[in-house]
Short mmCIF file of C-alpha atoms and ligand atoms in Angstrom, two decimals:
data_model
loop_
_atom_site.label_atom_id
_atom_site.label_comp_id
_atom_site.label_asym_id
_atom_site.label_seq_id
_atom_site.Cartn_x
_atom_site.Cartn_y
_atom_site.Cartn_z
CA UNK A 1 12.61 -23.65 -79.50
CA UNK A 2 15.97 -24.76 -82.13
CA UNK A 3 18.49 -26.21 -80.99
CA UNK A 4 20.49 -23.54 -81.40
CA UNK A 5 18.26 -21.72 -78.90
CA UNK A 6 18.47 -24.17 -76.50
CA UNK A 7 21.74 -24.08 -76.79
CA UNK A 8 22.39 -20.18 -76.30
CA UNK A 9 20.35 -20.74 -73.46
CA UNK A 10 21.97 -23.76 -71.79
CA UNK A 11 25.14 -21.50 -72.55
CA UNK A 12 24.26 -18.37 -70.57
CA UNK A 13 22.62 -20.67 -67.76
CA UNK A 14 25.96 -22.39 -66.89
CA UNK A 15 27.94 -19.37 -67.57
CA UNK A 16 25.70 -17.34 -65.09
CA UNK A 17 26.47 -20.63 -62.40
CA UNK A 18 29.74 -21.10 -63.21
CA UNK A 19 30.52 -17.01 -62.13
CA UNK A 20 29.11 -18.01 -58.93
CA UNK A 21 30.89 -21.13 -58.33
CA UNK A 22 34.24 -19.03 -58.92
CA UNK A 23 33.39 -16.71 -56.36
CA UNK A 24 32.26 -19.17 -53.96
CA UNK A 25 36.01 -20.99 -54.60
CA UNK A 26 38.13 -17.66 -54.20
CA UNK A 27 36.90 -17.35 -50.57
CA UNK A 28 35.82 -21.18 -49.62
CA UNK A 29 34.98 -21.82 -45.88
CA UNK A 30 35.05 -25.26 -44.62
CA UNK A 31 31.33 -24.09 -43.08
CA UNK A 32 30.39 -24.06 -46.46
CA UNK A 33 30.65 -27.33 -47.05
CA UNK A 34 28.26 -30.52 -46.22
CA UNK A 35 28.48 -34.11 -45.96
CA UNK A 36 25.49 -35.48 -47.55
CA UNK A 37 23.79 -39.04 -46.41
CA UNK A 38 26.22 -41.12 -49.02
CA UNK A 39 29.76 -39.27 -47.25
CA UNK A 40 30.15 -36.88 -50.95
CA UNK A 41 30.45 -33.24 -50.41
CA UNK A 42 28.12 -30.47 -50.96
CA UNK A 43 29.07 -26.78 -51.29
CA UNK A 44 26.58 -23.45 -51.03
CA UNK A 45 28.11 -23.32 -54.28
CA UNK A 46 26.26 -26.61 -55.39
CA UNK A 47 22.81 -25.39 -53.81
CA UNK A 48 23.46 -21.65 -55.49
CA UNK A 49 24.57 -23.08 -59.42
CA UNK A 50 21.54 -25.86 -59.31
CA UNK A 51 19.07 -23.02 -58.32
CA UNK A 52 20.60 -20.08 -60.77
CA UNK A 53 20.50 -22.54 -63.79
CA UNK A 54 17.06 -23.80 -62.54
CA UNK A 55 15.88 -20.37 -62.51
CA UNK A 56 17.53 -18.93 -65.53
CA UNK A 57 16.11 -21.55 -67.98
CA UNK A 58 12.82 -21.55 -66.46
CA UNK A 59 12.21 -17.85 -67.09
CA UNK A 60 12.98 -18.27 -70.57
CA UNK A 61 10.58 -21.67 -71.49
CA UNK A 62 7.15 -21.40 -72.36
CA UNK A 63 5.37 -21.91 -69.15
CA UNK A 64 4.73 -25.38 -67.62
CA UNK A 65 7.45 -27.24 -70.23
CA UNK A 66 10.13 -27.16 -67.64
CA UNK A 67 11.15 -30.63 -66.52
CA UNK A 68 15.32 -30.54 -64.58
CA UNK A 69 16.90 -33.68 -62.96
CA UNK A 70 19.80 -32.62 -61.35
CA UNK A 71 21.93 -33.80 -58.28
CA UNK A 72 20.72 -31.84 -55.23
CA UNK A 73 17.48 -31.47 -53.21
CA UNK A 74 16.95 -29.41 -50.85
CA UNK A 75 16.30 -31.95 -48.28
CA UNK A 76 19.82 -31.11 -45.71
CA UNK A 77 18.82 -27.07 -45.94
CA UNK A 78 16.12 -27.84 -43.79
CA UNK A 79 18.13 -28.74 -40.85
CA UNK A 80 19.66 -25.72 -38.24
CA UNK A 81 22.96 -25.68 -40.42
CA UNK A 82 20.79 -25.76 -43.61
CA UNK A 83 19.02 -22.68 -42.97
CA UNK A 84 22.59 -20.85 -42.31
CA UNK A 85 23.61 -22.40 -45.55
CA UNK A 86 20.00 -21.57 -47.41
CA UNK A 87 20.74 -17.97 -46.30
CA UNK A 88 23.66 -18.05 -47.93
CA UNK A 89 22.95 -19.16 -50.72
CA UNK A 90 20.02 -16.77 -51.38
CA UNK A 91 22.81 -14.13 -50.98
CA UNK A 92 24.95 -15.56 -53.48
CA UNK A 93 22.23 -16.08 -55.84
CA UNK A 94 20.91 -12.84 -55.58
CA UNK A 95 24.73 -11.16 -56.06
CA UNK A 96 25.27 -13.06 -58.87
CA UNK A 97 21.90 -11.83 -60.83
CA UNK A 98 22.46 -8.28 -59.90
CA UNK A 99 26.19 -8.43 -61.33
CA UNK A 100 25.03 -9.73 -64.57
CA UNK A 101 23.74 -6.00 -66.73
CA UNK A 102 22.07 -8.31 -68.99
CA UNK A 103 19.37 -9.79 -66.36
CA UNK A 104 16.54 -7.66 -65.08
CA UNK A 105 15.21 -9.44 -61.92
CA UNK A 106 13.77 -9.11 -58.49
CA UNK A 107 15.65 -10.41 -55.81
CA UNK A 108 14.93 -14.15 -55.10
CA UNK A 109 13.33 -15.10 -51.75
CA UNK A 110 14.39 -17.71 -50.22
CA UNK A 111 11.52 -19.89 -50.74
CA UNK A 112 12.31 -19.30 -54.15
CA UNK A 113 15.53 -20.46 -53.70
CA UNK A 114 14.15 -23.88 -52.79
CA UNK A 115 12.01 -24.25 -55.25
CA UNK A 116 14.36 -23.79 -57.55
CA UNK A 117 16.52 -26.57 -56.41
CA UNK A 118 13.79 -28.99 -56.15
CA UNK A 119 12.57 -28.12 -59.73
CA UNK A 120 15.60 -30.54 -60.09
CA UNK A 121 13.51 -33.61 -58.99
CA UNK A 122 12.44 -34.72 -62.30
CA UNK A 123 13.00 -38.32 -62.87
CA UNK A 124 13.57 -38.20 -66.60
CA UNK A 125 12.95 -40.75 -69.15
CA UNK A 126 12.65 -41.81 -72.63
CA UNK A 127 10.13 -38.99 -73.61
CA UNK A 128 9.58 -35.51 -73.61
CA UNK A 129 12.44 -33.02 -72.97
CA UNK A 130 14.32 -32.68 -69.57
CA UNK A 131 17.33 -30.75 -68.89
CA UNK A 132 19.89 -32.89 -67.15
CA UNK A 133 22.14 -30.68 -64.75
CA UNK A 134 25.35 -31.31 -62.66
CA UNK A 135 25.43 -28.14 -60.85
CA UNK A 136 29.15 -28.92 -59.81
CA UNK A 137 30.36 -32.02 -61.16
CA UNK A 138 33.97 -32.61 -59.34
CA UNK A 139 32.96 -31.26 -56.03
CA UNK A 140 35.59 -32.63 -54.22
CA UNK A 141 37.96 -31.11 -56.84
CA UNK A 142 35.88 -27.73 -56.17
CA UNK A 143 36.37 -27.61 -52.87
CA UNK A 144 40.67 -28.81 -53.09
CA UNK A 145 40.51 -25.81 -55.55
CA UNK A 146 40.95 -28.01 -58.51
CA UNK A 147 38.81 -28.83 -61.60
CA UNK A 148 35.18 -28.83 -61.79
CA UNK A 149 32.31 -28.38 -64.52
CA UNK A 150 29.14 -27.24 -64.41
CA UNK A 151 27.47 -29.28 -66.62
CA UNK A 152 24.42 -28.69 -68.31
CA UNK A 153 22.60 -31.25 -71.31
CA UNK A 154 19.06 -31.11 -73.15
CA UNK A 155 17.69 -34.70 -73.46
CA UNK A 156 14.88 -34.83 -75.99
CA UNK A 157 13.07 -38.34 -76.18
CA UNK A 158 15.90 -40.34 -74.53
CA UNK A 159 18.74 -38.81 -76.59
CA UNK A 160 21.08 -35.87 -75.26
CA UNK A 161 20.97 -33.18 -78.11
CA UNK A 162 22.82 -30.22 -76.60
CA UNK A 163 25.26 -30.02 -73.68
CA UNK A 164 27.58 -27.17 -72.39
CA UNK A 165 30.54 -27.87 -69.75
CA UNK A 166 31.51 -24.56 -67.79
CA UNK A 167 34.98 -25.35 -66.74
CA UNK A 168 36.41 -22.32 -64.79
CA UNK A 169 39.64 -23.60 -63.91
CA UNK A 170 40.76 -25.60 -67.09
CA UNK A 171 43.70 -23.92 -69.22
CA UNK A 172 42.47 -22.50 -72.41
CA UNK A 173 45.59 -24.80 -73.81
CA UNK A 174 46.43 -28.38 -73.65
CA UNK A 175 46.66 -30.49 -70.50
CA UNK A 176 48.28 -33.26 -72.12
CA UNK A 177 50.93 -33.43 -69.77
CA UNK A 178 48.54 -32.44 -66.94
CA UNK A 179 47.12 -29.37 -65.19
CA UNK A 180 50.11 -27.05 -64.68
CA UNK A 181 50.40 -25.70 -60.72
CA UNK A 182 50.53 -21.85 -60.62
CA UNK A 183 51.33 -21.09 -64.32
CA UNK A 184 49.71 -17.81 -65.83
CA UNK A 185 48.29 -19.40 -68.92
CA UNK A 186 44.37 -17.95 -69.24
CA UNK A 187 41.85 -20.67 -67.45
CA UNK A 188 38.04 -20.95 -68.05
CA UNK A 189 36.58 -22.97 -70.53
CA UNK A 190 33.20 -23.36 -72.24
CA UNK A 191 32.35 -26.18 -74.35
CA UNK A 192 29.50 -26.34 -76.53
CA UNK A 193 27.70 -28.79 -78.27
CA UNK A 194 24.50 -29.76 -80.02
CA UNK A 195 23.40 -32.39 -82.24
CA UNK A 196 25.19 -32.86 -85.43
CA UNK A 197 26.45 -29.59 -85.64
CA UNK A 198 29.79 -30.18 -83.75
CA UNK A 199 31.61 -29.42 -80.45
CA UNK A 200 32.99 -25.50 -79.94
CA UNK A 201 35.42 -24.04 -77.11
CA UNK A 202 35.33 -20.65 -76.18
CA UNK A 203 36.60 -18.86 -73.06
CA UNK A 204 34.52 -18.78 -70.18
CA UNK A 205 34.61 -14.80 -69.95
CA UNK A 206 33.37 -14.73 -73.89
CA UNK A 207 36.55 -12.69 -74.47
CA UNK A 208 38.14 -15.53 -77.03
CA UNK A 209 35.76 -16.34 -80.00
CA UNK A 210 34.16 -20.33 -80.27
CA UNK A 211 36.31 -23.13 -82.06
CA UNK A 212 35.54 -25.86 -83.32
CA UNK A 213 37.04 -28.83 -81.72
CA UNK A 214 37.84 -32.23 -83.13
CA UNK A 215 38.80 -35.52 -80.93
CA UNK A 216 42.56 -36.64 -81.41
CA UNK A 217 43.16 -38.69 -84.47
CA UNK A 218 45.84 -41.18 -82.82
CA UNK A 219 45.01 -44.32 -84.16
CA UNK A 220 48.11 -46.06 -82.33
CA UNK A 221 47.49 -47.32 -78.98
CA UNK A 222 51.26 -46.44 -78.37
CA UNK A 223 51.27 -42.99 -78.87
CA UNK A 224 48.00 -42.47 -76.86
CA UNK A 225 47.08 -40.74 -73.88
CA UNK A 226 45.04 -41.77 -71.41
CA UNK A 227 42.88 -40.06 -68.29
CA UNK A 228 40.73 -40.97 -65.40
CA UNK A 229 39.42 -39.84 -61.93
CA UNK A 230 41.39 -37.69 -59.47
CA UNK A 231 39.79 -39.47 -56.88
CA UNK A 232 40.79 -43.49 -56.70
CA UNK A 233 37.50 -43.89 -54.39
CA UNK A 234 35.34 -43.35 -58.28
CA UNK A 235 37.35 -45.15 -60.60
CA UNK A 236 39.42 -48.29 -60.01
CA UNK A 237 42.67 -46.84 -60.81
CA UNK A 238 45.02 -50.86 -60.57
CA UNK A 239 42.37 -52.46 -63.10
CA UNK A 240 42.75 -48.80 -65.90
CA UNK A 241 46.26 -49.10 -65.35
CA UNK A 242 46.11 -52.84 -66.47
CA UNK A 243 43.80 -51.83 -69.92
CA UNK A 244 46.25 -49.02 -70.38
CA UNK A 245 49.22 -51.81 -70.02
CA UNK A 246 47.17 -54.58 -72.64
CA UNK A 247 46.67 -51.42 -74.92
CA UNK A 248 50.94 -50.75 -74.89
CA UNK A 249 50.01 -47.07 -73.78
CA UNK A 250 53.07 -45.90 -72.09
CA UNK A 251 52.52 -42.65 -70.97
CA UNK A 252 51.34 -41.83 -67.37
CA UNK A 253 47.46 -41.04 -67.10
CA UNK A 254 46.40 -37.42 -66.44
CA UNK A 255 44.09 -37.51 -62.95
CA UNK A 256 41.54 -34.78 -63.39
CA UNK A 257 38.62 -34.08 -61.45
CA UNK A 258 34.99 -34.20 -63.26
CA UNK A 259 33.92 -33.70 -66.44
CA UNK A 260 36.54 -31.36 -67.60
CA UNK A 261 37.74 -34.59 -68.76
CA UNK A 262 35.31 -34.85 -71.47
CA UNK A 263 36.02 -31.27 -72.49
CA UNK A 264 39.78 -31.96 -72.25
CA UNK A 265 39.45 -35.01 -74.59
CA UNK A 266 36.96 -33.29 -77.25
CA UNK A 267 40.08 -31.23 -77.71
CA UNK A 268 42.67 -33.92 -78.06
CA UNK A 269 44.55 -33.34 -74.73
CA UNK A 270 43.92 -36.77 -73.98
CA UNK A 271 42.89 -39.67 -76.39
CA UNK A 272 40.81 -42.32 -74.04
CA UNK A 273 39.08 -42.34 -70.78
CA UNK A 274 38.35 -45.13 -68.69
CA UNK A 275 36.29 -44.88 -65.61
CA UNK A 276 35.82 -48.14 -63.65
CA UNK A 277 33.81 -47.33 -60.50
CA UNK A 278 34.25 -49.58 -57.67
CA UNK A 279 31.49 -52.49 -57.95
CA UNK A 280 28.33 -51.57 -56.52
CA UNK A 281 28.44 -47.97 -57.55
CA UNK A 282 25.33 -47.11 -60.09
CA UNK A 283 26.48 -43.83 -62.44
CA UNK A 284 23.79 -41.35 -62.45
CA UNK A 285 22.71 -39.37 -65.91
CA UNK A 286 24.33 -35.57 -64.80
CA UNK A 287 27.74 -36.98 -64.61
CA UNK A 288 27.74 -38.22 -68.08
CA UNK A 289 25.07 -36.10 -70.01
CA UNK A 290 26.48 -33.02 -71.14
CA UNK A 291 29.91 -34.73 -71.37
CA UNK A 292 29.01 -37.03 -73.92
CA UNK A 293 27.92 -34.95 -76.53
CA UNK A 294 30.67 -32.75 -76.70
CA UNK A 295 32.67 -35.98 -76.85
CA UNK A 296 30.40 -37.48 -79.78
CA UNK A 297 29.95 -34.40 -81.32
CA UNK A 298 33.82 -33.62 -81.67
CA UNK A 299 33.99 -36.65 -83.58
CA UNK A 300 34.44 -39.26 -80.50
CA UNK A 301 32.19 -42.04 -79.03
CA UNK A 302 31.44 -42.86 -75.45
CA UNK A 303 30.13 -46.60 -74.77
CA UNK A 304 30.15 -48.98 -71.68
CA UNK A 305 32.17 -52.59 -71.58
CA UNK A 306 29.73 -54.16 -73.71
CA UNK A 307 30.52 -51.46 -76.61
CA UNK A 308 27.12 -50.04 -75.82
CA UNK A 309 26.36 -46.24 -76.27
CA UNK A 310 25.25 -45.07 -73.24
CA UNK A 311 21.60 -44.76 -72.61
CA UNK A 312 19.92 -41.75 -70.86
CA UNK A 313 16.35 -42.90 -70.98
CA UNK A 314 16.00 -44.83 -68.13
CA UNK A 315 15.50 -42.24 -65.34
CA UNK A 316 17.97 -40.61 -63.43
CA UNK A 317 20.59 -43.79 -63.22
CA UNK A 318 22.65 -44.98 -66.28
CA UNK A 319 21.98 -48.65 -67.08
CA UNK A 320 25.30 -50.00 -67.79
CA UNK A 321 27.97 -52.33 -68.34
CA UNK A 322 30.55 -51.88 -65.61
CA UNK A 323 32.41 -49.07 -66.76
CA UNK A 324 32.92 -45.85 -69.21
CA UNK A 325 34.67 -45.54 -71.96
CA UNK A 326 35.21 -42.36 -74.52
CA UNK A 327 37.99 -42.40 -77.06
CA UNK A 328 38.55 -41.89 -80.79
CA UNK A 329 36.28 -44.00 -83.44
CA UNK A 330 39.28 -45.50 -84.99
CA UNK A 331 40.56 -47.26 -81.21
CA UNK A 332 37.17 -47.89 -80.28
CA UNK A 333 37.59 -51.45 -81.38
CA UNK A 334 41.14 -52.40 -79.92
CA UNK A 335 40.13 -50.17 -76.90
CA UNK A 336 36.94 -52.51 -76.04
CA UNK A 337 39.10 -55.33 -76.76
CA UNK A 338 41.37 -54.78 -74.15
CA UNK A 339 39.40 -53.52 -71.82
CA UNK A 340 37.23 -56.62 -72.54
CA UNK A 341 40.55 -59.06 -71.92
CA UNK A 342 41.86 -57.15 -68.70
CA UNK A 343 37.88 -57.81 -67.56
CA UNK A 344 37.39 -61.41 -68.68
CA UNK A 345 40.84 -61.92 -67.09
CA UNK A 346 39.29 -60.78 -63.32
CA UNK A 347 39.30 -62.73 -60.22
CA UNK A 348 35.22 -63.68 -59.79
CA UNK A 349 34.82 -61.86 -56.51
CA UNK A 350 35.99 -58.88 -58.03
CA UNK A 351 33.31 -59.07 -60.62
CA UNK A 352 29.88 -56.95 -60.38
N1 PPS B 401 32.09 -44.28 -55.61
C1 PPS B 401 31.97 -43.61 -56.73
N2 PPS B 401 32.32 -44.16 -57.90
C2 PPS B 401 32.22 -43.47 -59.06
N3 PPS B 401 31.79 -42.20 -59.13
C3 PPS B 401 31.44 -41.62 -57.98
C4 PPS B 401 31.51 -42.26 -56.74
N4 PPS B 401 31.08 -41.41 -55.79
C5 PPS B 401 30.76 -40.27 -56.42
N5 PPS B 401 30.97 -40.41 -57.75
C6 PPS B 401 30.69 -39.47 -58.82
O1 PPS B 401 31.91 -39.00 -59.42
C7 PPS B 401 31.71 -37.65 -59.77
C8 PPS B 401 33.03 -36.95 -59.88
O2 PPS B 401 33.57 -37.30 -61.09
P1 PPS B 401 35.05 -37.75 -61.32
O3 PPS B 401 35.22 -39.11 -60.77
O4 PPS B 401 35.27 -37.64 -62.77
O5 PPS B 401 35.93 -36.70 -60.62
S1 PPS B 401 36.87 -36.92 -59.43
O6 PPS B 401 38.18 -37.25 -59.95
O7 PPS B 401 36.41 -37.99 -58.61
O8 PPS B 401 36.82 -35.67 -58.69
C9 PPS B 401 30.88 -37.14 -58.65
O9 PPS B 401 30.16 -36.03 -59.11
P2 PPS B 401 29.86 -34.80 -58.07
O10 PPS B 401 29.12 -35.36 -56.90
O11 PPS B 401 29.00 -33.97 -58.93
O12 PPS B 401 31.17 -34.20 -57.72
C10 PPS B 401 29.96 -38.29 -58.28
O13 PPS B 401 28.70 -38.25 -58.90
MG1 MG B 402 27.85 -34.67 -55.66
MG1 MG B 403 28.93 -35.15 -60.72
MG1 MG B 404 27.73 -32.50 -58.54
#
């Protein structure tokens, strides 16, 4: 398969998921949500995306290719709430296929179901190909009725070379002043990218053609932008507010849940992200894969502390230097500088 198939693929995958995950948000029930063994959240919606893009790509690969690591198991829909939810979630599955005119499918059972999800076990690695999936990235965002992504990559002998971000509630226009509250602008986004040929937006509902999207060309610190993690639990918000400071940015980050972040930036809404998880915290692949690219590919680059692209061939965790970092090409430099001084400056104990 070309790239360009993979892509089209990947596309109508997380488009097909991302249908379901709005539905799933219109009429949320807190019984649809689960705590799983680390305290995150996990929707039907989660379960229902990872198992419809599991599904969808596998019927289109030649038989026996497919390798998926993605976030979920289906270890918690074993339990007496889990088969409520696992019903569920066969339902929604099943709705969603038969509303698409373009798919001609049986039902799914709901042993099918599961073995969809756990097609997601995969462990990766630095050969072969393996689609890397973030069925909802931003959960907690998902279920606040904020942003979230569905985000989808291809990694093909340790390098990502396609990713698509479904972002159903992102405005079509700029954030760069944040996510305006009950404004009628058109939401839904899907960004698409593949290996060196560029990063594309269209609208989620295919009504608005794909555009080619370029990073922001600020080369001034000053006039920058900056954005990070809704959630203060996944980044350390005092320590980016300190880099921001070094840098002279002066404007007020914009908080946004998940990778519509990425998305948001390949655009030029924003011009750097930092994301400092607390220490301890080890970044998995799916909630960096398919952001990446269509950060890189719009012209961008995404590196740790040490400067150091980030590496998805090492299984399902990302080895890195303590934090995340995407901006321009031109601030990389001054950007690692300061977030190397604000660092070096730390009290020991606060160190990794
Ligand atoms: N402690 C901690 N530190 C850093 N990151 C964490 C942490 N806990 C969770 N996660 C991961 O963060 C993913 C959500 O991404 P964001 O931080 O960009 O969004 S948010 O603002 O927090 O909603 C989120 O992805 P989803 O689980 O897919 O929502 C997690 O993988
Ligand atoms: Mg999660
Ligand atoms: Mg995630
Ligand atoms: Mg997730």
């Amino acid at each position: 398969m070309s790239c360009y198939q993979d892509l089209q693929l990947a596309a109508r995958a997380v488009r097909l998921a991302s249908r379901l995950c709005q539905s799933v948000q219109r009429g949320l029930l807190a019984k649809e949500t689960q705590s799983k063994s680390d305290d995150s959240p996990v929707t039907v919606a989660d379960y229902g995306s990872q198992a419809l893009v599991s599904w969808a790509l596998e019927r289109e690969l030649p038989a026996g290719s497919f390798s998926l690591v993605a976030e979920e198991d289906s270890e918690d829909l074993g339990t007496e709430t889990g088969a409520a939810m696992l019903t569920r979630i066969t339902q929604l599955v099943n709705d969603t296929i038969a509303a698409d005119s373009t798919l001609d499918a049986a039902p799914l059972t709901s042993k099918d179901v599961l073995l969809a999800i756990d097609q997601g076990r995969s462990k990766g690695g630095a050969t072969g190909r393996h689609w890397v999936l973030d069925p909802i990235d931003g959960t907690r965002g998902f279920v606040r009725g904020d942003q979230y992504a569905v985000a989808l990559g291809l990694l093909e002998n340790g390098e990502i070379v396609v990713g698509v971000l479904g972002c159903p509630n992102l405005p079509m226009t700029s954030i760069a002043h944040g996510v305006p509250k009950d404004s009628n602008e058109p939401v839904g986004c899907l960004f698409t990218a593949s290996k060196g040929a560029g990063t594309f937006v269209q609208s989620l509902d295919g009504k608005l053609q794909p555009q080619q999207v370029y990073v922001s060309n600020v080369d001034d610190p000053a006039w920058a932008t900056f954005c990070e993690s809704y959630e203060s639990a996944h980044s350390n918000q005092s320590l980016t507010a300190n880099i921001a400071r070094v840098l002279g940015v002066t404007a007020p980050p914009v908080r946004i849940d998940s990778q519509a972040k990425y998305g948001a930036m390949a655009r030029g809404d924003a011009v750097i992200y930092l994301r400092f998880p607390h220490p301890g915290y080890r970044e998995k692949i799916w909630d960096h894969a398919a952001g990446s690219i269509v950060i890189t590919e719009a012209g961008g680059a995404v590196f740790d502390a040490a400067g150091k692209s980030l590496d998805f061939s090492k299984g399902r965790f990302l080895d890195l230097e303590r934090g995340i970092i995407a901006t321009n090409k031109k601030l990389k430099p001054v950007v690692l500088a300061a977030v190397q001084t604000v660092l070096n400056g730390e009290q020991p104990s606060q160190k990794l």
